[in-house]
mmCIF file of C-alpha atoms in Angstrom:
data_model
loop_
_atom_site.group_PDB
_atom_site.id
_atom_site.type_symbol
_atom_site.label_atom_id
_atom_site.label_comp_id
_atom_site.label_asym_id
_atom_site.label_seq_id
_atom_site.Cartn_x
_atom_site.Cartn_y
_atom_site.Cartn_z
ATOM 1 C CA MET A 1 -73.702 169.925 158.089
ATOM 2 C CA ILE A 2 -72.776 169.981 154.869
ATOM 3 C CA GLY A 3 -69.215 168.300 154.041
ATOM 4 C CA CYS A 4 -67.992 169.969 149.785
ATOM 5 C CA TRP A 5 -64.924 168.053 149.003
ATOM 6 C CA SER A 6 -63.377 167.785 145.621
ATOM 7 C CA THR A 7 -61.779 165.164 143.769
ATOM 8 C CA LYS A 8 -58.867 167.587 141.633
ATOM 9 C CA GLY A 9 -57.186 170.738 142.702
ATOM 10 C CA GLY A 10 -58.871 174.022 141.626
ATOM 11 C CA SER A 11 -62.214 172.660 141.225
ATOM 12 C CA GLY A 12 -63.774 175.287 143.375
ATOM 13 C CA THR A 13 -64.900 173.555 146.146
ATOM 14 C CA THR A 14 -63.191 176.830 148.275
ATOM 15 C CA VAL A 15 -65.056 179.340 146.714
ATOM 16 C CA VAL A 16 -68.068 177.380 146.614
ATOM 17 C CA ALA A 17 -68.255 176.609 150.491
ATOM 18 C CA ALA A 18 -67.778 180.462 150.880
ATOM 19 C CA ALA A 19 -70.117 181.135 148.665
ATOM 20 C CA LEU A 20 -72.674 178.945 150.031
ATOM 21 C CA ALA A 21 -71.986 179.913 153.638
ATOM 22 C CA LEU A 22 -72.596 183.445 153.133
ATOM 23 C CA SER A 23 -75.401 183.285 150.822
ATOM 24 C CA ARG A 24 -77.208 181.183 153.827
ATOM 25 C CA ALA A 25 -76.385 183.870 155.902
ATOM 26 C CA LEU A 26 -78.463 186.369 153.798
ATOM 27 C CA SER A 27 -81.446 184.428 154.865
ATOM 28 C CA GLY A 28 -80.881 185.322 158.724
ATOM 29 C CA ASN A 29 -79.444 181.965 159.557
ATOM 30 C CA GLN A 30 -76.393 182.113 161.691
ATOM 31 C CA VAL A 31 -72.920 179.578 159.743
ATOM 32 C CA PHE A 32 -70.420 178.076 161.396
ATOM 33 C CA LEU A 33 -67.661 177.470 158.253
ATOM 34 C CA VAL A 34 -64.776 174.708 159.047
ATOM 35 C CA ASP A 35 -61.952 175.440 156.911
ATOM 36 C CA ALA A 36 -60.022 171.750 157.022
ATOM 37 C CA CYS A 37 -57.056 172.968 154.046
ATOM 38 C CA GLY A 38 -56.191 176.339 154.731
ATOM 39 C CA ASP A 39 -57.585 178.376 152.300
ATOM 40 C CA LEU A 40 -61.093 180.555 153.444
ATOM 41 C CA PRO A 41 -59.124 183.355 155.250
ATOM 42 C CA ALA A 42 -57.883 184.651 152.212
ATOM 43 C CA THR A 43 -60.687 183.734 149.794
ATOM 44 C CA LEU A 44 -63.170 185.367 152.310
ATOM 45 C CA GLY A 45 -60.564 188.830 152.181
ATOM 46 C CA ILE A 46 -60.240 188.407 155.779
ATOM 47 C CA ALA A 47 -56.986 188.564 158.119
ATOM 48 C CA GLU A 48 -54.532 185.338 158.445
ATOM 49 C CA PRO A 49 -55.767 184.430 162.321
ATOM 50 C CA THR A 50 -52.950 184.198 164.102
ATOM 51 C CA THR A 51 -54.553 181.699 167.007
ATOM 52 C CA ARG A 52 -55.167 177.999 167.711
ATOM 53 C CA GLY A 53 -58.177 176.703 165.063
ATOM 54 C CA LEU A 54 -59.702 173.241 163.396
ATOM 55 C CA THR A 55 -55.747 171.197 163.805
ATOM 56 C CA ASP A 56 -54.591 172.011 166.989
ATOM 57 C CA TRP A 57 -57.905 171.883 168.930
ATOM 58 C CA LEU A 58 -57.783 168.204 167.126
ATOM 59 C CA ALA A 59 -54.633 167.473 168.114
ATOM 60 C CA SER A 60 -55.640 167.845 171.676
ATOM 61 C CA SER A 61 -56.031 165.007 174.234
ATOM 62 C CA LYS A 62 -57.625 167.595 175.972
ATOM 63 C CA SER A 63 -60.081 169.492 173.880
ATOM 64 C CA GLU A 64 -63.404 169.559 174.715
ATOM 65 C CA PRO A 65 -66.529 169.858 172.466
ATOM 66 C CA SER A 66 -67.249 173.107 174.741
ATOM 67 C CA THR A 67 -63.651 174.765 173.798
ATOM 68 C CA LEU A 68 -64.215 174.149 169.880
ATOM 69 C CA SER A 69 -66.287 177.760 169.831
ATOM 70 C CA ASP A 70 -63.083 179.441 171.383
ATOM 71 C CA HIS A 71 -61.363 178.797 168.469
ATOM 72 C CA PHE A 72 -63.848 180.443 165.744
ATOM 73 C CA VAL A 73 -62.955 184.049 164.883
ATOM 74 C CA PRO A 74 -65.983 186.439 162.925
ATOM 75 C CA VAL A 75 -66.484 187.350 159.239
ATOM 76 C CA THR A 76 -70.108 188.994 159.051
ATOM 77 C CA ALA A 77 -72.624 188.918 161.353
ATOM 78 C CA ASN A 78 -73.988 185.952 160.735
ATOM 79 C CA VAL A 79 -71.050 183.733 159.498
ATOM 80 C CA SER A 80 -67.950 182.632 161.859
ATOM 81 C CA LEU A 81 -65.073 180.696 160.817
ATOM 82 C CA LEU A 82 -63.313 177.862 162.341
ATOM 83 C CA PRO A 83 -59.590 178.744 160.854
ATOM 84 C CA LYS A 84 -57.461 175.544 159.803
ATOM 85 C CA GLY A 85 -55.184 176.195 162.664
ATOM 86 C CA THR A 86 -51.235 176.248 162.943
ATOM 87 C CA ILE A 87 -50.928 172.229 162.315
ATOM 88 C CA ASP A 88 -50.266 171.668 158.753
ATOM 89 C CA GLU A 89 -49.513 168.367 158.476
ATOM 90 C CA PHE A 90 -53.271 166.823 160.014
ATOM 91 C CA VAL A 91 -54.845 164.085 158.862
ATOM 92 C CA LEU A 92 -59.121 163.740 159.302
ATOM 93 C CA HIS A 93 -59.391 160.370 160.336
ATOM 94 C CA SER A 94 -62.561 158.996 161.176
ATOM 95 C CA ASP A 95 -61.898 159.623 164.812
ATOM 96 C CA ALA A 96 -60.737 162.840 164.578
ATOM 97 C CA LEU A 97 -64.288 163.747 162.694
ATOM 98 C CA THR A 98 -66.610 161.595 165.272
ATOM 99 C CA ARG A 99 -64.847 163.609 167.565
ATOM 100 C CA LEU A 100 -65.311 167.478 165.892
ATOM 101 C CA SER A 101 -69.120 166.369 164.542
ATOM 102 C CA ARG A 102 -70.041 165.840 168.001
ATOM 103 C CA ALA A 103 -68.816 168.858 168.768
ATOM 104 C CA LEU A 104 -70.595 170.655 166.422
ATOM 105 C CA HIS A 105 -73.917 169.495 166.565
ATOM 106 C CA ASN A 106 -74.080 171.039 169.919
ATOM 107 C CA PHE A 107 -73.708 174.723 167.982
ATOM 108 C CA GLY A 108 -77.129 174.458 166.273
ATOM 109 C CA GLY A 109 -77.454 176.552 163.258
ATOM 110 C CA CYS A 110 -76.107 175.743 159.927
ATOM 111 C CA THR A 111 -72.668 174.191 159.649
ATOM 112 C CA ILE A 112 -70.523 174.245 156.705
ATOM 113 C CA ILE A 113 -67.327 172.369 156.033
ATOM 114 C CA ASP A 114 -64.189 173.170 153.278
ATOM 115 C CA PHE A 115 -62.325 169.154 153.220
ATOM 116 C CA GLY A 116 -61.241 170.230 149.488
ATOM 117 C CA ARG A 117 -59.102 167.377 148.257
ATOM 118 C CA GLN A 118 -58.655 165.650 152.342
ATOM 119 C CA VAL A 119 -59.382 161.906 152.126
ATOM 120 C CA ALA A 120 -62.436 162.516 155.100
ATOM 121 C CA HIS A 121 -65.518 162.229 152.402
ATOM 122 C CA LEU A 122 -64.241 158.817 152.893
ATOM 123 C CA TYR A 123 -66.383 159.323 156.069
ATOM 124 C CA LEU A 124 -68.389 162.046 155.956
ATOM 125 C CA ARG A 125 -71.649 159.359 155.729
ATOM 126 C CA GLU A 126 -70.981 158.041 159.125
ATOM 127 C CA HIS A 127 -70.814 161.411 160.651
ATOM 128 C CA ALA A 128 -74.065 162.776 159.515
ATOM 129 C CA LEU A 129 -72.284 164.732 157.412
ATOM 130 C CA ARG A 130 -74.402 165.830 153.572
ATOM 131 C CA SER A 131 -71.819 165.109 151.515
ATOM 132 C CA VAL A 132 -71.583 167.708 148.252
ATOM 133 C CA LEU A 133 -68.578 167.124 145.307
ATOM 134 C CA ILE A 134 -67.484 169.951 144.007
ATOM 135 C CA VAL A 135 -67.113 169.248 140.042
ATOM 136 C CA ARG A 136 -65.963 170.354 136.988
ATOM 137 C CA PRO A 137 -66.985 168.805 134.054
ATOM 138 C CA CYS A 138 -64.136 167.283 132.578
ATOM 139 C CA TYR A 139 -62.989 164.075 132.136
ATOM 140 C CA LEU A 140 -60.070 163.769 134.592
ATOM 141 C CA ALA A 141 -61.969 165.071 137.561
ATOM 142 C CA LEU A 142 -64.813 162.883 136.547
ATOM 143 C CA ARG A 143 -62.730 159.864 136.563
ATOM 144 C CA ARG A 144 -61.578 160.283 140.072
ATOM 145 C CA ALA A 145 -65.373 160.550 141.615
ATOM 146 C CA THR A 146 -66.942 157.671 139.434
ATOM 147 C CA GLN A 147 -63.842 155.886 142.341
ATOM 148 C CA SER A 148 -64.777 157.728 145.112
ATOM 149 C CA PRO A 149 -67.608 157.863 147.303
ATOM 150 C CA LYS A 150 -70.939 158.114 146.244
ATOM 151 C CA PRO A 151 -71.864 162.323 147.180
ATOM 152 C CA ASP A 152 -75.553 162.982 148.549
ATOM 153 C CA ALA A 153 -75.563 166.023 145.997
ATOM 154 C CA ILE A 154 -73.547 167.581 143.706
ATOM 155 C CA VAL A 155 -71.955 171.289 142.808
ATOM 156 C CA VAL A 156 -71.167 171.323 139.010
ATOM 157 C CA VAL A 157 -69.080 174.388 138.348
ATOM 158 C CA GLU A 158 -69.530 175.460 134.664
ATOM 159 C CA GLU A 159 -67.339 176.080 132.033
ATOM 160 C CA PRO A 160 -67.528 176.792 128.320
ATOM 161 C CA GLY A 161 -66.259 174.420 125.294
ATOM 162 C CA ARG A 162 -66.481 171.516 127.681
ATOM 163 C CA ALA A 163 -68.197 168.441 125.538
ATOM 164 C CA LEU A 164 -69.476 166.885 129.049
ATOM 165 C CA THR A 165 -72.861 168.269 130.468
ATOM 166 C CA THR A 166 -74.356 168.619 133.226
ATOM 167 C CA HIS A 167 -76.505 165.599 132.894
ATOM 168 C CA ASP A 168 -73.475 163.255 132.289
ATOM 169 C CA VAL A 169 -72.032 164.496 135.550
ATOM 170 C CA GLN A 170 -75.690 163.098 137.287
ATOM 171 C CA ARG A 171 -75.120 160.074 135.242
ATOM 172 C CA LEU A 172 -71.884 159.079 135.779
ATOM 173 C CA ILE A 173 -71.697 160.325 139.281
ATOM 174 C CA GLY A 174 -75.269 158.451 140.569
ATOM 175 C CA ALA A 175 -76.061 161.592 142.677
ATOM 176 C CA PRO A 176 -78.622 164.844 141.929
ATOM 177 C CA VAL A 177 -76.739 167.954 140.493
ATOM 178 C CA MET A 178 -78.415 170.643 143.329
ATOM 179 C CA ALA A 179 -77.185 173.333 141.817
ATOM 180 C CA LYS A 180 -74.722 174.770 138.446
ATOM 181 C CA ILE A 181 -72.346 178.067 139.141
ATOM 182 C CA PRO A 182 -70.758 179.369 135.933
ATOM 183 C CA ILE A 183 -67.018 180.532 135.745
ATOM 184 C CA ASP A 184 -67.490 183.944 136.088
ATOM 185 C CA PRO A 185 -65.087 186.937 136.228
ATOM 186 C CA THR A 186 -67.273 188.796 138.626
ATOM 187 C CA ILE A 187 -66.500 185.959 141.976
ATOM 188 C CA ALA A 188 -63.056 185.600 140.820
ATOM 189 C CA ARG A 189 -62.449 189.336 140.967
ATOM 190 C CA SER A 190 -64.382 189.521 144.244
ATOM 191 C CA VAL A 191 -62.041 186.935 145.209
ATOM 192 C CA ASP A 192 -58.669 188.350 144.317
ATOM 193 C CA SER A 193 -59.334 192.146 145.945
ATOM 194 C CA GLY A 194 -60.883 189.591 149.268
ATOM 195 C CA LEU A 195 -64.823 191.173 148.840
ATOM 196 C CA LEU A 196 -66.045 187.977 148.199
ATOM 197 C CA ALA A 197 -67.502 188.402 151.921
ATOM 198 C CA THR A 198 -69.264 191.458 150.998
ATOM 199 C CA ARG A 199 -70.289 191.468 146.977
ATOM 200 C CA LEU A 200 -72.473 188.578 146.623
ATOM 201 C CA ASP A 201 -74.292 187.720 143.942
ATOM 202 C CA ARG A 202 -77.376 186.228 142.309
ATOM 203 C CA LYS A 203 -75.770 183.107 141.517
ATOM 204 C CA SER A 204 -74.982 182.048 144.776
ATOM 205 C CA THR A 205 -77.957 183.633 146.077
ATOM 206 C CA ARG A 206 -79.370 180.025 143.556
ATOM 207 C CA LEU A 207 -77.283 177.697 144.986
ATOM 208 C CA ASN A 208 -78.163 178.600 148.882
ATOM 209 C CA SER A 209 -82.101 177.892 147.271
ATOM 210 C CA SER A 210 -81.101 174.864 145.257
ATOM 211 C CA HIS A 211 -79.437 173.775 148.348
ATOM 212 C CA SER A 212 -83.282 174.515 150.398
ATOM 213 C CA GLN A 213 -85.264 172.322 147.997
ATOM 214 C CA GLN A 214 -83.031 169.376 147.677
ATOM 215 C CA SER A 215 -82.863 169.617 151.548
ATOM 216 C CA ARG A 216 -86.899 169.537 151.571
ATOM 217 C CA MET A 217 -86.579 166.288 149.117
#
């Protein structure tokens, strides 16, 4: 299971999580995408789910691991999405992550969770989640990242004109960079038009390849 998170809004965490899920699905993997922030339906260009989701399942004292699958909605042939749910104010504390990780372990395939800026990254490792930080090479984002728990890997969203390099990011945070994703207008247009799920480009495929290489290390 992969937990994507960031220390600053606008870092591209949701787009990277969606692209990673779609690119892994292109390789024939069954992918379960979990939305802890609420932005994935719009990013993927699917209708906003009106059914219960992650927060509803976590809030119910009677929720069983076997019932979590009832809340997923299809995105593509190999990608299913667990929407955030109808309860907006819900903190993903350690107990909630324990229940979620236990339920997701029964699914098989690949699970990717978009945590955004949720504090849940504090508990990722203890719940067998691979912690992946999404960050841009800017001073504010990196300053916050150095004050957060060290991730297992980093995805750098590259921006032209930045003084800091990928090497600087890796050195400051102390974790390996698994992929570099340049800001690309075609990705932004795909998100804006709701076509990201059907227009996966080579950069996203390289993200998948980079992750596979890291996984084998």
